[in-house]
Coordinates of C-alpha atoms in Angstrom, one line a residue:
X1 CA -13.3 103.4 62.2
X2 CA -14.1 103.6 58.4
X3 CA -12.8 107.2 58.1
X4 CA -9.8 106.6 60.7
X5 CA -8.8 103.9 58.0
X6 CA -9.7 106.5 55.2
X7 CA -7.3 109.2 57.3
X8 CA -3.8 106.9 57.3
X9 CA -4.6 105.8 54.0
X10 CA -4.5 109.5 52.4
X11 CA -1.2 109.8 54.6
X12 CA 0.5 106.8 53.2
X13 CA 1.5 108.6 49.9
X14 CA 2.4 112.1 51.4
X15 CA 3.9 113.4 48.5
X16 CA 0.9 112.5 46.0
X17 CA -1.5 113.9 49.0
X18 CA -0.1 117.0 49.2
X19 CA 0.1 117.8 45.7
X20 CA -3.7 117.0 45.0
X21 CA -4.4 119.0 48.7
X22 CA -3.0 121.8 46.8
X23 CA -4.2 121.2 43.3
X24 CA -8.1 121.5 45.4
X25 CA -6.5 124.9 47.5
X26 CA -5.6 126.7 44.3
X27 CA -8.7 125.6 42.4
X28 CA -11.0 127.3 45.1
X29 CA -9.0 129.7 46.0
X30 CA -9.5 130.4 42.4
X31 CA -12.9 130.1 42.1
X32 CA -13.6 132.4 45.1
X33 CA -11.3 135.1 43.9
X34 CA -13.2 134.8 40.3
X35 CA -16.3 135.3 42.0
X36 CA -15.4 138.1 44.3
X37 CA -13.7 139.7 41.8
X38 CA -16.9 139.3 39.1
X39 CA -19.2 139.8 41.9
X40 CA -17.5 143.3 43.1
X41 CA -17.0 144.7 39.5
X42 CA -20.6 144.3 38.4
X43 CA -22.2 145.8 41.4
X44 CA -19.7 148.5 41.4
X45 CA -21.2 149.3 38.0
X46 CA -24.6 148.5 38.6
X47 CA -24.5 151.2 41.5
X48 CA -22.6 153.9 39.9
X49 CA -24.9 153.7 37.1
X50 CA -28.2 154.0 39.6
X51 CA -26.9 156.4 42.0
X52 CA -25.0 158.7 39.5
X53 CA -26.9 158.3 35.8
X54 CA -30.4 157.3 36.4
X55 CA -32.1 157.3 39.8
X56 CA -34.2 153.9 41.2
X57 CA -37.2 155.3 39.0
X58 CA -37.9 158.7 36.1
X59 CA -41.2 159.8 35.5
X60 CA -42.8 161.0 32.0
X61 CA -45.2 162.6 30.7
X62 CA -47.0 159.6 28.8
X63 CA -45.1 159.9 25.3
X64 CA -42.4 162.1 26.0
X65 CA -40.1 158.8 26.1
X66 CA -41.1 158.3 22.4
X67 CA -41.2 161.8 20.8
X68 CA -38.7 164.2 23.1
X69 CA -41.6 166.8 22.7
X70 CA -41.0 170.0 25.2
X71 CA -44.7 170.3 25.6
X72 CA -45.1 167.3 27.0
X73 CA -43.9 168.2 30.8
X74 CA -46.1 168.3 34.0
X75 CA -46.7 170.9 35.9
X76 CA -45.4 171.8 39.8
X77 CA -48.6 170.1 41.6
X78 CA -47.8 166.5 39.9
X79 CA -45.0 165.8 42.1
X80 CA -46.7 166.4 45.1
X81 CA -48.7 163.3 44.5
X82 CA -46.0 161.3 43.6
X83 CA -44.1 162.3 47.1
X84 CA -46.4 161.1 49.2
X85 CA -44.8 157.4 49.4
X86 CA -43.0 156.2 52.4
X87 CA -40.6 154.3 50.2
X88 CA -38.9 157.3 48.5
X89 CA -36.3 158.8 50.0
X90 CA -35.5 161.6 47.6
X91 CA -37.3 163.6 44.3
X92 CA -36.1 166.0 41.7
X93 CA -38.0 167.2 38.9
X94 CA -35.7 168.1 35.9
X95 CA -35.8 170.2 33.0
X96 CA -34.6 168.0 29.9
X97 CA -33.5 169.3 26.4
X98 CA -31.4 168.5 24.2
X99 CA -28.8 171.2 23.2
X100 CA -25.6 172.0 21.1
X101 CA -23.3 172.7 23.8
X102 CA -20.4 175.3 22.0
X103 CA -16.9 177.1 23.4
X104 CA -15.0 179.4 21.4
X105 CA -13.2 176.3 19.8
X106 CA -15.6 173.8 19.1
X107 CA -19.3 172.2 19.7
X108 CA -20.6 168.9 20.9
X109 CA -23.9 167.9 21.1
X110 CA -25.2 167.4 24.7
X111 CA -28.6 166.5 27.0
X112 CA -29.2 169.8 29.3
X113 CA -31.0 169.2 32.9
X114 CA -32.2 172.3 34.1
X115 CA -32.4 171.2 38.1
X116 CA -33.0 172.5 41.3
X117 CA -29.2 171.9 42.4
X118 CA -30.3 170.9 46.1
X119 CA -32.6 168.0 45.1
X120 CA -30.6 166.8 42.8
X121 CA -28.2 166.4 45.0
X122 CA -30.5 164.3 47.1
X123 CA -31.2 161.8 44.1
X124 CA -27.4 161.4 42.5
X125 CA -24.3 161.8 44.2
X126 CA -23.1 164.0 41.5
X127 CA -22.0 166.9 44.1
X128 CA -19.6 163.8 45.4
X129 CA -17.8 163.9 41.8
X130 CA -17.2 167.1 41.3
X131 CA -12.8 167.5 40.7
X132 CA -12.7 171.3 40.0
X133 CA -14.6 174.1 41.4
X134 CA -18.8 173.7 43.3
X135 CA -22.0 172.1 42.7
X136 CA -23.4 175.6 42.2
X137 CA -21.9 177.6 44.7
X138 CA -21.1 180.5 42.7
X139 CA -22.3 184.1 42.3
X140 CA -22.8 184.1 38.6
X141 CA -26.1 184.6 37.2
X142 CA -26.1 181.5 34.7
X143 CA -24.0 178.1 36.2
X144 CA -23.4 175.4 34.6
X145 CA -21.9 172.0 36.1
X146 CA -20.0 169.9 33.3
X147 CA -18.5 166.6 32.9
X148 CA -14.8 166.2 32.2
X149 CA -14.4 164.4 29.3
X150 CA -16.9 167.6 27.6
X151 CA -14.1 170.1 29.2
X152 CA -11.6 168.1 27.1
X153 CA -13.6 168.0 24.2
X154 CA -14.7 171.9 24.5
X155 CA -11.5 173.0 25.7
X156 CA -13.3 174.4 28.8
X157 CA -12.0 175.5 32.4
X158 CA -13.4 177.1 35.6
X159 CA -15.0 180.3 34.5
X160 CA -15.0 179.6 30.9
X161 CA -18.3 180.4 28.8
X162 CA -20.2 178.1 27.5
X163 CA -22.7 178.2 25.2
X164 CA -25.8 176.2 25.0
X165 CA -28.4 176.4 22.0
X166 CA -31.9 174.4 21.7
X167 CA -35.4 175.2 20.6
X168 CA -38.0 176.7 22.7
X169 CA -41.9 175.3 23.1
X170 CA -42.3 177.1 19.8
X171 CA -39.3 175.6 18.0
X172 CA -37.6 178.5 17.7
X173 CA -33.5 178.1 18.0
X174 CA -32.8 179.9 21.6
X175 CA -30.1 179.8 23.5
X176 CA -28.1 181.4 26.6
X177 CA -24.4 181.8 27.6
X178 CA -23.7 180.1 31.1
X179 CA -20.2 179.6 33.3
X180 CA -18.9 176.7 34.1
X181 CA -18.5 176.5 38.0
X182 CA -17.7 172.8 38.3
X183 CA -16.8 170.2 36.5
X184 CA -17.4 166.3 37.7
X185 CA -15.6 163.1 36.7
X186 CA -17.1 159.4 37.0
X187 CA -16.2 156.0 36.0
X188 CA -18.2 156.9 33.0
X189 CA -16.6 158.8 30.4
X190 CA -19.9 158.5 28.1
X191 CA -21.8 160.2 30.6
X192 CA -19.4 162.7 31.8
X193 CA -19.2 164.0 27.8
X194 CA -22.5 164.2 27.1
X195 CA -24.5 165.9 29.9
X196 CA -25.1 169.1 31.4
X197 CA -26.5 170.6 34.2
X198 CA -28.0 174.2 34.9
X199 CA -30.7 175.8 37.1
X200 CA -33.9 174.6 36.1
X201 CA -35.0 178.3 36.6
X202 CA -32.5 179.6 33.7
X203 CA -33.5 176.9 31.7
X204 CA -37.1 177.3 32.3
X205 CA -37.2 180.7 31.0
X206 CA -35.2 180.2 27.5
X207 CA -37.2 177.5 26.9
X208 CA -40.5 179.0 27.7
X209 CA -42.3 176.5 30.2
X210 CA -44.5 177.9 32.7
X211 CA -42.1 178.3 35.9
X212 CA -42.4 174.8 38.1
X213 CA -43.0 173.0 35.4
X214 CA -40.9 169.8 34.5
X215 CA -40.2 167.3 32.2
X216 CA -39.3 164.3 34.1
X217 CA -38.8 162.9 38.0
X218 CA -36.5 161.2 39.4
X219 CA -36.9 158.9 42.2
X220 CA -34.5 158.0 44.6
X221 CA -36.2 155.2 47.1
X222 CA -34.8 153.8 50.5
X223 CA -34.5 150.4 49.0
X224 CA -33.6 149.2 46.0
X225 CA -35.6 145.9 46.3
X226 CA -39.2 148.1 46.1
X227 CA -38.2 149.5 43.0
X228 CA -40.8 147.1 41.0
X229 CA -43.7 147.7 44.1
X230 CA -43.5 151.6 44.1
X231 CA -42.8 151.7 40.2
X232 CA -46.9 150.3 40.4
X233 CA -47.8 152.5 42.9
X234 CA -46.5 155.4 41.1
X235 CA -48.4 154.6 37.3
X236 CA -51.4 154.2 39.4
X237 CA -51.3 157.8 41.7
X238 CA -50.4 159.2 37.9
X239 CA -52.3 157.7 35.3
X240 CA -51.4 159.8 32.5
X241 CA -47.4 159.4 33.2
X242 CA -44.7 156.7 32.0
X243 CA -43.0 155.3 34.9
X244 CA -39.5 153.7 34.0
X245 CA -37.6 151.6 36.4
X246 CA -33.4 151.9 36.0
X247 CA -33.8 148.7 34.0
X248 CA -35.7 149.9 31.5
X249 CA -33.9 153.7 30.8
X250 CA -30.7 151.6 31.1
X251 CA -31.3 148.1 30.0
X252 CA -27.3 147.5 30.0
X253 CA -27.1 147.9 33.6
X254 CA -29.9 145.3 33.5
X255 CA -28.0 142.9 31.8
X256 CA -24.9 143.1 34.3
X257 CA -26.3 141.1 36.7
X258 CA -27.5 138.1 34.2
X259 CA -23.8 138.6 32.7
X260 CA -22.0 138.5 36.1
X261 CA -24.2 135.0 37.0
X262 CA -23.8 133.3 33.8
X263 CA -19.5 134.7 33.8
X264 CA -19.3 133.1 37.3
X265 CA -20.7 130.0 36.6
X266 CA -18.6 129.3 34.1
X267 CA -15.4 130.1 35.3
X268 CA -16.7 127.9 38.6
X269 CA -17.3 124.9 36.0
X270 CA -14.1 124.8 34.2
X271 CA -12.1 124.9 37.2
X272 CA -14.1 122.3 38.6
X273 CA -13.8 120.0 35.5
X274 CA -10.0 120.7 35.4
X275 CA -10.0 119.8 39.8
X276 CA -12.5 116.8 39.3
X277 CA -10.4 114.8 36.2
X278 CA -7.2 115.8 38.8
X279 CA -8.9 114.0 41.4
X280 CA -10.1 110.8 39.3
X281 CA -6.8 110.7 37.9
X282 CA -4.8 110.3 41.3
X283 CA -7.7 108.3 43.0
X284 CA -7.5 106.0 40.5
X285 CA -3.6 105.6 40.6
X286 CA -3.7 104.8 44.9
X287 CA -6.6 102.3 43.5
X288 CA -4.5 100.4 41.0
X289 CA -1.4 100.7 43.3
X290 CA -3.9 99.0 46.2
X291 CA -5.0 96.4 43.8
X292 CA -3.5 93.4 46.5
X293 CA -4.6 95.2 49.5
X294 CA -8.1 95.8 48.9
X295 CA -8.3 92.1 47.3
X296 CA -6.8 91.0 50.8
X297 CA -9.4 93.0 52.8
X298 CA -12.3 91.5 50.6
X299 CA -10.5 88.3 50.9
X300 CA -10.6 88.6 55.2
X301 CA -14.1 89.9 55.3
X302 CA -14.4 93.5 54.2
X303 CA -17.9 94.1 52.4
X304 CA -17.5 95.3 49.0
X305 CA -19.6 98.8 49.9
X306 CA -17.5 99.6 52.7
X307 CA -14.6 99.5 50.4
X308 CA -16.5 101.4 48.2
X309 CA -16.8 103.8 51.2
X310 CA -13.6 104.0 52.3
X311 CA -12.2 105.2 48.7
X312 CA -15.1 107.6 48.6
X313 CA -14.5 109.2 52.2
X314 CA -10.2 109.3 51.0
X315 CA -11.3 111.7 48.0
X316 CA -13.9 113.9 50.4
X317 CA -11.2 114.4 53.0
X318 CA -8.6 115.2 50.3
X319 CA -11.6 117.8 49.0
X320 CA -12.6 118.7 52.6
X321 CA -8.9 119.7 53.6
X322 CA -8.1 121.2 50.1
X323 CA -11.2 123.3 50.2
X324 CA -10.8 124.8 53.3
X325 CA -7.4 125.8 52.8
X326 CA -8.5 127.3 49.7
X327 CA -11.0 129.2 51.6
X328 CA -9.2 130.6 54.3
X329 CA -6.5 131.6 51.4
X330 CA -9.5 133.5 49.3
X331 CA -10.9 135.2 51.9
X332 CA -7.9 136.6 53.1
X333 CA -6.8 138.0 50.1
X334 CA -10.4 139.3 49.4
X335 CA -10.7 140.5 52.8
X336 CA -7.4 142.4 52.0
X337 CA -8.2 143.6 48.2
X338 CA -11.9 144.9 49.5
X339 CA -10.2 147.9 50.9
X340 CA -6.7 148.5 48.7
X341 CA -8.2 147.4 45.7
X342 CA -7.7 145.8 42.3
X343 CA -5.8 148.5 39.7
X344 CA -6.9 147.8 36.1
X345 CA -5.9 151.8 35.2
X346 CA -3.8 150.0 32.9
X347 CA -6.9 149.5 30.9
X348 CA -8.8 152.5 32.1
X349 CA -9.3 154.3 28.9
X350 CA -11.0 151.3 27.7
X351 CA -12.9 150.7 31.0
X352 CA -14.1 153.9 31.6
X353 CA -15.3 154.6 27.7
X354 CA -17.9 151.3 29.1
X355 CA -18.4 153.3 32.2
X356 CA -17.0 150.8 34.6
X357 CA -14.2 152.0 37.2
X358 CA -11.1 150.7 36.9
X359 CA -10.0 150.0 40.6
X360 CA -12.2 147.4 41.1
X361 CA -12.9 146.1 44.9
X362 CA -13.7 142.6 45.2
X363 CA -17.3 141.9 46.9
X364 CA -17.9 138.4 48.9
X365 CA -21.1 136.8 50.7
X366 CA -22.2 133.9 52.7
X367 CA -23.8 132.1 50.4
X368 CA -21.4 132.7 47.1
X369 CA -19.2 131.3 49.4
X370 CA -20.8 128.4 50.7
X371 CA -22.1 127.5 46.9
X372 CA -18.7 127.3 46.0
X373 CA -17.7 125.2 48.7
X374 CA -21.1 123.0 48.0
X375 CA -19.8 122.8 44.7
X376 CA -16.3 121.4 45.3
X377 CA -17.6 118.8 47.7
X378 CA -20.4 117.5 45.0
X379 CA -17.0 117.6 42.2
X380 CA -14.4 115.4 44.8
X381 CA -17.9 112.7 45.3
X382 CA -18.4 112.4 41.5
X383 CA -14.5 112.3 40.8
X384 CA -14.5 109.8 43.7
X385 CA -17.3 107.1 41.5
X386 CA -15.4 105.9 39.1
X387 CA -12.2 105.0 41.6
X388 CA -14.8 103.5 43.5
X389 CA -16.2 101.3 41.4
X390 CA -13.1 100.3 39.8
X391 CA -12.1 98.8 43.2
X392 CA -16.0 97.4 43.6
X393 CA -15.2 95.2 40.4
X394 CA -12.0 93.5 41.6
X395 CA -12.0 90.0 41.6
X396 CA -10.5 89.2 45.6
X397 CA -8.0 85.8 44.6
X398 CA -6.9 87.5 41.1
X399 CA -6.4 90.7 43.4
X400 CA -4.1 88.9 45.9
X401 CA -1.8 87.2 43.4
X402 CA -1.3 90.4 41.3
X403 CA 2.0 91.5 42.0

């Protein structure tokens, strides 16, 4: 009966109903976009940076992290031990120096990965990037694969030569002349200017490491949620290595997910500060404007709590209703933006330069749904209190003869 009473009594004012009904639709429609939107961005990030920069897990020689020392690499049995987990998917050992990369206009200094191009492939979905040309089909002697923002920069082309010079295990300045048979683009421009990739063979032999050998692994596992389990397993099998998670050899794509939680909460809190003093505000118009009628229901018998009820369940409806057509409105929009996309090119320069892609693709779950919606209900009962207890305080024969 209570909430029948509660029902006509929201109905009474349509006008004022409506307008705080859509007030409540906007608000979480807004919130749920904010969050989707948020959500979607980050991990878009979070997974170009593992499955295109880093791996799940690298492997070091114990020290190599702190001094870049070429002697410090392991040799071909190593990574046999280390593959003999059920919870890797993929390995590639890689060849890492760090080179002056030169064209016949200019130089930039780049990180070389000498590779075997197959199991790289099966770690990073580099081969998926590449724009122009293979990921190392070619019949020269000396490929090289290059990112685009380092073709810019060097002026460089399909089949132009590129020069890369390092020091060898001896520290003498070395160097070979390779081709450039593809060149890759992702949503990091950082990335894509400062790396290089070439047979680890070809590399092997300028440098001057026995042939096999490596410098680092990288680990590509089946799930991402054993990344801490199998990071243990793997410094125990190899004592005498350094095993880095992607949090630690990236620490900014660690950070994402703290940043994307704390942004989302607080975009969720203002809007539902700025819905819950909306909702106070009109409940506690219909109160004053009731003032005779709820001192006449006192006056006939009403209890004082189920008044207190009634104005409470008016304010949860409003919410309930407002909510839900907030939802429906969110999700469809999401539902539609997950596979068109949101297109932030306008910014993409600036975007790309922090490696995040600038058609974003908003991502949505249960329970960042549901939290939401938790969340406006617990607003429209607090914003409902004070109404509440403004009626609770009415005197019933001063009520009835206020005009």
């Amino acid at each position: 009966m209570l909430i029948k009473i509660a029902w006509r009594n929201i109905w009474r004012s349509p006008i004022r109903s409506w307008i705080i009904i859509l007030a409540l639709t906007v608000g979480m429609f807004a919130g749920l976009f904010t969050s989707t939107f948020i959500n979607g961005w980050m991990q878009q990030r979070l997974r170009d940076g593992v499955e295109t920069e880093t791996g799940h897990l690298q492997v070091f020689r114990r020290g190599y992290t702190d001094s870049g020392e070429l002697a410090l690499f392991f040799d071909s049995g190593e990574a046999l031990s280390a593959a003999n987990n059920e919870a890797i998917s993929a390995l590639s050992r890689r060849v890492v120096v760090q080179a002056m990369a030169a064209s016949a206009e200019t130089a930039r200094g780049v990180k070389a990965f000498g590779v075997d191009p197959a199991a790289e492939g099966g770690v990073l979905n580099l081969p998926g990037k590449i724009i122009k040309g293979t990921w190392f089909e070619s019949p020269y002697s000396n490929p090289v694969v290059i990112g685009e923002k380092l073709a810019e920069q060097l002026k460089l082309d399909l089949r132009s030569r590129l020069v890369l010079r390092f020091q060898d295990l001896d520290g003498t300045l070395t160097g070979g002349a390779f081709r450039v048979v593809g060149i890759f683009r992702t949503s990091n421009t950082s990335f894509d200017g400062a790396n290089v990739w070439v047979p680890d063979k070809n590399l092997l032999s300028l440098v001057g490491m026995p042939p096999g050998s490596f410098h680092s692994l990288i680990v590509r596992l089946k799930d991402s949620d054993t990344t801490v389990p199998v990071k243990n397993q793997l410094s125990k099998t190899l004592p005498d290595a350094e095993v880095l998670s992607w949090k630690e050899i990236s620490p900014e794509l660690g950070y994402i997910t703290e940043l994307s939680n704390m942004y989302l909460y607080i975009f969720v809190v203002i809007i539902l500060l700025a819905l819950g003093f909306g909702i106070i505000n009109t409940m506690l118009m219909v109160v004053l404007e009731r003032v005779r009628e709820i001192g006449m229901l006192m006056a006939v018998g009403m209890s004082r709590i189920r008044i207190f009820l009634m104005i409470i369940l008016e304010t949860l409806l409003l919410s309930l209703f407002g909510g839900i057509m907030g939802i429906g409105l969110g999700l469809l929009v999401v539902w539609r933006l997950s596979y068109s996309g949101i297109d932030l090119s306008v910014w993409g320069e600036g975007l790309t330069q922090m490696g995040f892609n600038p058609i974003v693709y908003p991502v949505w779950d249960a329970t960042l749904v549901i939290t939401i919606g938790v969340m406006v209900f617990i607003t429209g009962i607090l914003a409902a209190l004070y109404p509440a207890w403004k009626a609770l305080r009415l005197n019933p024969s001063e009520a009835i003869r206020m005009i």
